[in-house]
mmCIF file of C-alpha atoms in Angstrom:
data_model
loop_
_atom_site.group_PDB
_atom_site.id
_atom_site.type_symbol
_atom_site.label_atom_id
_atom_site.label_comp_id
_atom_site.label_asym_id
_atom_site.label_seq_id
_atom_site.Cartn_x
_atom_site.Cartn_y
_atom_site.Cartn_z
ATOM 1 C CA MET I 1 40.185 21.364 71.790
ATOM 2 C CA LEU I 2 43.325 19.253 72.205
ATOM 3 C CA SER I 3 41.991 16.852 69.561
ATOM 4 C CA HIS I 4 41.508 19.592 66.953
ATOM 5 C CA GLY I 5 37.795 18.814 67.241
ATOM 6 C CA HIS I 6 34.613 20.811 67.775
ATOM 7 C CA VAL I 7 31.756 20.477 70.253
ATOM 8 C CA LEU I 8 27.976 20.592 69.906
ATOM 9 C CA LEU I 9 26.459 21.724 73.199
ATOM 10 C CA GLU I 10 22.755 20.954 73.510
ATOM 11 C CA ASP I 11 20.874 22.198 76.539
ATOM 12 C CA VAL I 12 18.087 24.444 77.778
ATOM 13 C CA PRO I 13 18.563 28.234 77.947
ATOM 14 C CA GLY I 14 20.181 29.876 80.946
ATOM 15 C CA VAL I 15 22.544 27.155 82.156
ATOM 16 C CA GLY I 16 25.709 29.018 81.171
ATOM 17 C CA LYS I 17 26.597 27.702 77.720
ATOM 18 C CA THR I 18 27.804 31.076 76.431
ATOM 19 C CA MET I 19 29.618 31.837 79.676
ATOM 20 C CA LEU I 20 31.391 28.483 79.459
ATOM 21 C CA VAL I 21 32.869 29.276 76.040
ATOM 22 C CA ARG I 22 33.820 32.842 77.045
ATOM 23 C CA ALA I 23 35.550 31.519 80.162
ATOM 24 C CA LEU I 24 37.397 28.904 78.121
ATOM 25 C CA ALA I 25 38.659 31.525 75.671
ATOM 26 C CA LYS I 26 39.781 33.836 78.465
ATOM 27 C CA SER I 27 41.547 30.996 80.287
ATOM 28 C CA VAL I 28 43.810 30.302 77.302
ATOM 29 C CA GLY I 29 44.245 33.905 76.200
ATOM 30 C CA ALA I 30 42.515 33.213 72.887
ATOM 31 C CA ASP I 31 40.631 35.452 70.480
ATOM 32 C CA PHE I 32 36.922 34.875 71.161
ATOM 33 C CA LYS I 33 34.162 35.461 68.598
ATOM 34 C CA ARG I 34 30.426 34.938 69.059
ATOM 35 C CA ILE I 35 28.042 34.378 66.150
ATOM 36 C CA GLN I 36 24.324 34.628 66.908
ATOM 37 C CA PHE I 37 22.643 32.454 64.305
ATOM 38 C CA THR I 38 19.317 33.830 63.071
ATOM 39 C CA PRO I 39 17.082 32.982 60.090
ATOM 40 C CA ASP I 40 18.345 35.990 58.103
ATOM 41 C CA LEU I 41 22.066 35.335 58.674
ATOM 42 C CA LEU I 42 24.043 34.956 55.431
ATOM 43 C CA PRO I 43 27.207 32.892 54.772
ATOM 44 C CA SER I 44 29.130 36.125 54.184
ATOM 45 C CA ASP I 45 28.151 37.243 57.699
ATOM 46 C CA VAL I 46 30.060 34.219 58.995
ATOM 47 C CA ILE I 47 33.137 33.859 56.786
ATOM 48 C CA GLY I 48 33.541 37.470 55.575
ATOM 49 C CA VAL I 49 33.138 39.390 52.347
ATOM 50 C CA SER I 50 35.220 41.256 49.762
ATOM 51 C CA ILE I 51 34.346 44.964 49.598
ATOM 52 C CA TYR I 52 35.218 47.249 46.687
ATOM 53 C CA ASN I 53 37.241 50.323 47.607
ATOM 54 C CA PRO I 54 36.745 53.081 45.006
ATOM 55 C CA LYS I 55 39.898 54.904 46.153
ATOM 56 C CA ASP I 56 42.297 52.231 44.940
ATOM 57 C CA MET I 57 39.740 50.457 42.733
ATOM 58 C CA GLU I 58 40.422 47.092 44.385
ATOM 59 C CA PHE I 59 38.495 44.591 46.449
ATOM 60 C CA HIS I 60 39.555 44.183 50.071
ATOM 61 C CA PHE I 61 38.634 41.192 52.181
ATOM 62 C CA ARG I 62 36.870 41.970 55.434
ATOM 63 C CA PRO I 63 37.083 38.827 57.598
ATOM 64 C CA GLY I 64 34.008 37.495 59.328
ATOM 65 C CA PRO I 65 33.770 36.283 62.927
ATOM 66 C CA ILE I 66 34.843 32.766 61.904
ATOM 67 C CA MET I 67 38.421 34.106 61.665
ATOM 68 C CA GLY I 68 39.197 33.658 65.350
ATOM 69 C CA ASN I 69 40.567 31.122 67.810
ATOM 70 C CA ILE I 70 37.496 30.131 69.809
ATOM 71 C CA ILE I 71 34.133 30.545 68.114
ATOM 72 C CA LEU I 72 30.711 30.332 69.757
ATOM 73 C CA ALA I 73 28.079 29.423 67.167
ATOM 74 C CA ASP I 74 25.028 30.286 69.258
ATOM 75 C CA GLU I 75 21.736 28.556 68.382
ATOM 76 C CA ILE I 76 23.162 27.112 65.193
ATOM 77 C CA ASN I 77 19.901 25.370 64.300
ATOM 78 C CA ARG I 78 18.060 28.706 63.954
ATOM 79 C CA THR I 79 19.736 29.655 60.677
ATOM 80 C CA SER I 80 19.230 28.305 57.169
ATOM 81 C CA PRO I 81 21.053 25.215 55.865
ATOM 82 C CA LYS I 82 22.968 27.456 53.426
ATOM 83 C CA THR I 83 24.484 29.432 56.295
ATOM 84 C CA GLN I 84 25.010 26.304 58.390
ATOM 85 C CA SER I 85 27.042 24.813 55.543
ATOM 86 C CA SER I 86 29.358 27.838 55.573
ATOM 87 C CA LEU I 87 30.854 26.350 58.725
ATOM 88 C CA LEU I 88 31.661 23.007 57.077
ATOM 89 C CA GLU I 89 34.896 23.938 55.333
ATOM 90 C CA ALA I 90 36.085 25.957 58.316
ATOM 91 C CA MET I 91 35.425 23.139 60.802
ATOM 92 C CA GLU I 92 36.912 20.414 58.608
ATOM 93 C CA GLU I 93 39.780 22.208 56.851
ATOM 94 C CA ALA I 94 40.435 25.185 59.197
ATOM 95 C CA SER I 95 40.194 27.444 56.146
ATOM 96 C CA VAL I 96 37.664 29.552 54.239
ATOM 97 C CA THR I 97 37.371 30.282 50.521
ATOM 98 C CA ILE I 98 36.311 33.741 49.319
ATOM 99 C CA ASP I 99 36.121 34.553 45.605
ATOM 100 C CA GLY I 100 38.187 31.466 44.823
ATOM 101 C CA VAL I 101 40.947 32.381 47.290
ATOM 102 C CA THR I 102 41.533 30.039 50.241
ATOM 103 C CA MET I 103 42.658 31.573 53.523
ATOM 104 C CA GLN I 104 43.782 29.729 56.631
ATOM 105 C CA ILE I 105 42.045 30.354 59.946
ATOM 106 C CA PRO I 106 44.380 31.290 62.839
ATOM 107 C CA LYS I 107 45.481 28.427 65.069
ATOM 108 C CA PRO I 108 44.280 27.121 67.443
ATOM 109 C CA PHE I 109 40.747 26.960 66.058
ATOM 110 C CA PHE I 110 37.868 25.613 68.118
ATOM 111 C CA VAL I 111 34.111 25.841 67.494
ATOM 112 C CA MET I 112 31.504 25.232 70.150
ATOM 113 C CA ALA I 113 27.972 25.346 68.752
ATOM 114 C CA THR I 114 24.846 25.465 70.898
ATOM 115 C CA GLN I 115 21.307 24.465 70.188
ATOM 116 C CA ASN I 116 18.123 24.430 72.239
ATOM 117 C CA PRO I 117 16.579 20.933 72.476
ATOM 118 C CA ILE I 118 13.062 22.097 73.398
ATOM 119 C CA GLU I 119 12.237 24.847 70.890
ATOM 120 C CA TYR I 120 11.980 23.396 67.394
ATOM 121 C CA GLU I 121 9.569 25.907 65.830
ATOM 122 C CA GLY I 122 11.371 27.946 63.206
ATOM 123 C CA THR I 123 14.539 25.856 63.404
ATOM 124 C CA TYR I 124 16.531 23.937 60.799
ATOM 125 C CA PRO I 125 17.821 20.613 62.170
ATOM 126 C CA LEU I 126 21.468 20.034 61.384
ATOM 127 C CA PRO I 127 21.938 17.459 58.585
ATOM 128 C CA GLU I 128 23.845 14.280 59.339
ATOM 129 C CA ALA I 129 26.854 15.440 57.309
ATOM 130 C CA GLN I 130 27.267 18.516 59.494
ATOM 131 C CA LEU I 131 26.595 16.691 62.759
ATOM 132 C CA ASP I 132 29.426 14.341 61.837
ATOM 133 C CA ARG I 133 31.828 17.300 61.839
ATOM 134 C CA PHE I 134 31.442 17.701 65.598
ATOM 135 C CA LEU I 135 33.810 15.623 67.677
ATOM 136 C CA LEU I 136 31.493 15.495 70.700
ATOM 137 C CA LYS I 137 27.938 16.287 71.658
ATOM 138 C CA ILE I 138 27.514 17.113 75.333
ATOM 139 C CA LYS I 139 24.850 18.373 77.713
ATOM 140 C CA MET I 140 25.405 20.510 80.791
ATOM 141 C CA GLY I 141 22.185 19.900 82.685
ATOM 142 C CA TYR I 142 20.895 21.915 85.613
ATOM 143 C CA PRO I 143 23.229 22.534 88.566
ATOM 144 C CA THR I 144 22.593 21.056 91.994
ATOM 145 C CA SER I 145 21.086 23.226 94.730
ATOM 146 C CA LYS I 146 24.531 23.741 96.259
ATOM 147 C CA GLU I 147 26.059 24.669 92.907
ATOM 148 C CA GLU I 148 23.228 27.085 92.105
ATOM 149 C CA MET I 149 23.684 28.778 95.481
ATOM 150 C CA GLU I 150 27.359 29.235 94.642
ATOM 151 C CA VAL I 151 26.387 30.763 91.293
ATOM 152 C CA LEU I 152 24.177 33.296 93.081
ATOM 153 C CA ASN I 153 26.886 34.176 95.594
ATOM 154 C CA ARG I 154 29.478 34.708 92.857
ATOM 155 C CA ALA I 155 27.142 36.812 90.707
ATOM 156 C CA GLN I 156 25.846 38.977 93.552
ATOM 157 C CA VAL I 157 28.532 41.676 93.288
ATOM 158 C CA ALA I 158 30.147 41.267 89.868
ATOM 159 C CA ALA I 159 30.423 38.815 86.970
ATOM 160 C CA PRO I 160 32.971 36.144 87.974
ATOM 161 C CA ILE I 161 34.334 35.990 84.427
ATOM 162 C CA GLU I 162 35.846 39.452 84.868
ATOM 163 C CA GLU I 163 38.288 37.996 87.401
ATOM 164 C CA LEU I 164 39.501 35.242 85.074
ATOM 165 C CA THR I 165 43.064 35.328 83.817
ATOM 166 C CA SER I 166 44.763 33.056 81.295
ATOM 167 C CA VAL I 167 46.435 29.979 82.781
ATOM 168 C CA ILE I 168 48.069 28.844 79.553
ATOM 169 C CA SER I 169 49.363 30.575 76.437
ATOM 170 C CA LEU I 170 48.313 29.814 72.870
ATOM 171 C CA GLU I 171 51.822 28.524 72.169
ATOM 172 C CA GLU I 172 51.532 26.055 75.064
ATOM 173 C CA LEU I 173 48.105 24.994 73.822
ATOM 174 C CA LEU I 174 49.484 24.313 70.344
ATOM 175 C CA GLU I 175 52.270 22.255 71.923
ATOM 176 C CA LEU I 176 49.702 20.174 73.826
ATOM 177 C CA GLN I 177 47.795 19.605 70.593
ATOM 178 C CA SER I 178 50.961 18.259 68.994
ATOM 179 C CA GLN I 179 51.590 16.006 72.013
ATOM 180 C CA VAL I 180 48.152 14.416 71.598
ATOM 181 C CA ARG I 181 49.277 12.924 68.277
ATOM 182 C CA THR I 182 52.119 11.112 70.049
ATOM 183 C CA ILE I 183 49.813 9.266 72.465
ATOM 184 C CA LYS I 184 50.079 5.552 71.695
ATOM 185 C CA VAL I 185 46.960 3.763 70.456
ATOM 186 C CA ASP I 186 47.637 0.037 70.428
ATOM 187 C CA GLU I 187 46.343 -2.027 67.534
ATOM 188 C CA THR I 188 44.014 -3.872 69.919
ATOM 189 C CA ILE I 189 42.475 -0.530 70.972
ATOM 190 C CA GLN I 190 42.057 0.479 67.341
ATOM 191 C CA SER I 191 40.326 -2.851 66.669
ATOM 192 C CA TYR I 192 38.077 -2.249 69.695
ATOM 193 C CA ILE I 193 37.040 1.155 68.335
ATOM 194 C CA VAL I 194 36.297 -0.321 64.907
ATOM 195 C CA ASP I 195 34.214 -3.117 66.476
ATOM 196 C CA LEU I 196 32.133 -0.588 68.402
ATOM 197 C CA SER I 197 31.528 1.522 65.297
ATOM 198 C CA ARG I 198 30.634 -1.443 63.094
ATOM 199 C CA GLN I 199 28.102 -2.740 65.602
ATOM 200 C CA THR I 200 26.193 0.555 65.466
ATOM 201 C CA ARG I 201 25.748 -0.020 61.725
ATOM 202 C CA GLN I 202 24.352 -3.508 62.291
ATOM 203 C CA ASP I 203 21.854 -2.758 65.060
ATOM 204 C CA ALA I 204 18.228 -3.408 64.073
ATOM 205 C CA TYR I 205 17.059 -0.107 65.573
ATOM 206 C CA VAL I 206 19.652 1.995 63.702
ATOM 207 C CA TYR I 207 19.302 3.185 60.099
ATOM 208 C CA LEU I 208 22.509 5.241 60.110
ATOM 209 C CA GLY I 209 25.424 4.138 62.246
ATOM 210 C CA VAL I 210 28.792 5.629 63.118
ATOM 211 C CA SER I 211 30.935 6.507 60.096
ATOM 212 C CA PRO I 212 34.703 5.959 59.758
ATOM 213 C CA ARG I 213 35.040 9.654 60.634
ATOM 214 C CA GLY I 214 33.330 8.778 63.915
ATOM 215 C CA SER I 215 35.890 6.039 64.558
ATOM 216 C CA ILE I 216 38.693 8.542 63.997
ATOM 217 C CA ALA I 217 36.955 11.012 66.317
ATOM 218 C CA LEU I 218 36.734 8.415 69.106
ATOM 219 C CA MET I 219 40.420 7.596 68.731
ATOM 220 C CA LYS I 220 41.510 11.256 68.759
ATOM 221 C CA ALA I 221 39.292 12.070 71.724
ATOM 222 C CA SER I 222 40.720 9.080 73.603
ATOM 223 C CA GLN I 223 44.258 10.281 72.898
ATOM 224 C CA ALA I 224 43.481 13.715 74.348
ATOM 225 C CA TYR I 225 41.738 12.178 77.345
ATOM 226 C CA ALA I 226 44.754 9.968 78.037
ATOM 227 C CA LEU I 227 47.048 13.011 77.866
ATOM 228 C CA LEU I 228 44.866 14.851 80.389
ATOM 229 C CA LYS I 229 45.126 11.797 82.647
ATOM 230 C CA GLY I 230 48.933 11.951 82.449
ATOM 231 C CA ARG I 231 49.391 8.828 80.319
ATOM 232 C CA ASP I 232 51.168 8.300 77.008
ATOM 233 C CA TYR I 233 48.819 5.489 75.928
ATOM 234 C CA VAL I 234 45.073 4.915 75.495
ATOM 235 C CA THR I 235 43.182 2.335 77.565
ATOM 236 C CA PRO I 236 39.814 0.650 76.900
ATOM 237 C CA ASP I 237 38.372 2.692 79.779
ATOM 238 C CA ASP I 238 39.147 5.892 77.863
ATOM 239 C CA VAL I 239 37.263 4.589 74.842
ATOM 240 C CA GLN I 240 34.287 3.415 76.891
ATOM 241 C CA TYR I 241 33.959 6.720 78.738
ATOM 242 C CA LEU I 242 34.017 8.828 75.566
ATOM 243 C CA ALA I 243 31.931 6.559 73.297
ATOM 244 C CA LYS I 244 28.581 7.988 74.435
ATOM 245 C CA PHE I 245 29.717 11.549 73.691
ATOM 246 C CA VAL I 246 31.236 10.692 70.302
ATOM 247 C CA PHE I 247 28.480 8.312 69.132
ATOM 248 C CA GLY I 248 25.411 10.120 70.482
ATOM 249 C CA HIS I 249 24.872 12.527 67.571
ATOM 250 C CA ARG I 250 26.114 10.125 64.899
ATOM 251 C CA ILE I 251 23.562 7.338 65.443
ATOM 252 C CA MET I 252 20.224 7.868 63.687
ATOM 253 C CA LEU I 253 17.366 5.668 64.884
ATOM 254 C CA ARG I 254 14.582 4.014 62.950
ATOM 255 C CA SER I 255 10.978 4.883 63.760
ATOM 256 C CA GLU I 256 10.613 1.479 65.474
ATOM 257 C CA ALA I 257 13.098 2.604 68.117
ATOM 258 C CA ARG I 258 10.981 5.630 69.018
ATOM 259 C CA TYR I 259 7.860 3.475 69.200
ATOM 260 C CA ASP I 260 9.623 1.051 71.549
ATOM 261 C CA GLY I 261 11.109 3.841 73.657
ATOM 262 C CA ILE I 262 14.700 2.983 72.725
ATOM 263 C CA THR I 263 17.247 5.799 72.979
ATOM 264 C CA VAL I 264 20.679 6.269 71.451
ATOM 265 C CA GLU I 265 22.196 6.135 74.938
ATOM 266 C CA GLU I 266 20.643 2.694 75.559
ATOM 267 C CA ILE I 267 21.941 1.357 72.246
ATOM 268 C CA THR I 268 25.447 2.669 72.983
ATOM 269 C CA GLU I 269 25.438 1.128 76.458
ATOM 270 C CA ARG I 270 24.239 -2.195 75.041
ATOM 271 C CA ILE I 271 26.962 -2.238 72.407
ATOM 272 C CA LEU I 272 29.617 -1.393 75.011
ATOM 273 C CA ALA I 273 28.357 -4.174 77.262
ATOM 274 C CA LYS I 274 28.445 -6.907 74.631
ATOM 275 C CA THR I 275 31.666 -5.948 72.824
ATOM 276 C CA HIS I 276 34.777 -7.840 73.868
ATOM 277 C CA VAL I 277 37.178 -5.563 75.746
ATOM 278 C CA PRO I 278 40.831 -6.051 74.718
ATOM 279 C CA VAL I 279 43.074 -7.196 77.544
ATOM 280 C CA LYS I 280 46.830 -7.770 77.137
ATOM 281 C CA ARG I 281 48.798 -9.841 79.611
ATOM 282 C CA LEU I 282 52.220 -8.360 80.320
ATOM 283 C CA VAL I 283 55.206 -10.616 79.727
ATOM 284 C CA GLY I 284 56.234 -12.305 82.957
ATOM 285 C CA LYS I 285 53.017 -11.327 84.776
#
């Protein structure tokens, strides 16, 4: 969110993906919209539509759910590619175009899309161009026994989300987003990011590596991560930690990789292990 990016959340049903996004929106006092993607969903159901009013004989724009601060695109791979593409302009440009008129989406704007990794029947896999629009791809996983017990205890009487209050205002969030841009990224760190991205394009098991947009995403994510850690500069550790989340959905494997049991995570770890890490010696040290 601080990086002006969007997140693809892939996990099994019932682990709290929707609740996570609702809680995030409530914690920052943002306008929350949920879009349930289904096979019959149309682009106009997402971005809005112009409706003719016979009283004044004019068309009036009725905004769709995309015109919000925090958007949950639930089960995005269950709708048609035409409707999926309606998110592209909004995610990349923070604007929508209706009848030739471009309208800006309110700021801040953050999309978290979910998809189920185990049910592929009747789904439309996201094309590479749309996957590249997501800053990160993350998985929640199942909670531990202790954590699941805590979930039961909290949900026994009432939904815990009802007790949530905002801990930051939208104005403060926008200020943090502007601060992210001021985080220093040394030229050696930039070179390190480029080296990592280029090696994904040269790996024998990869037919589509990380694009320049992916390099930018890794840099922006590292800037936000450094800010959250209380620093005004990015370190190689920041880049290494975030690489698997930024690269995971951008690397497309050849069929040979599947035959040999090679995963994207293994390729990323291998590239991180063999790439020279920049180290600067301080003057006088």
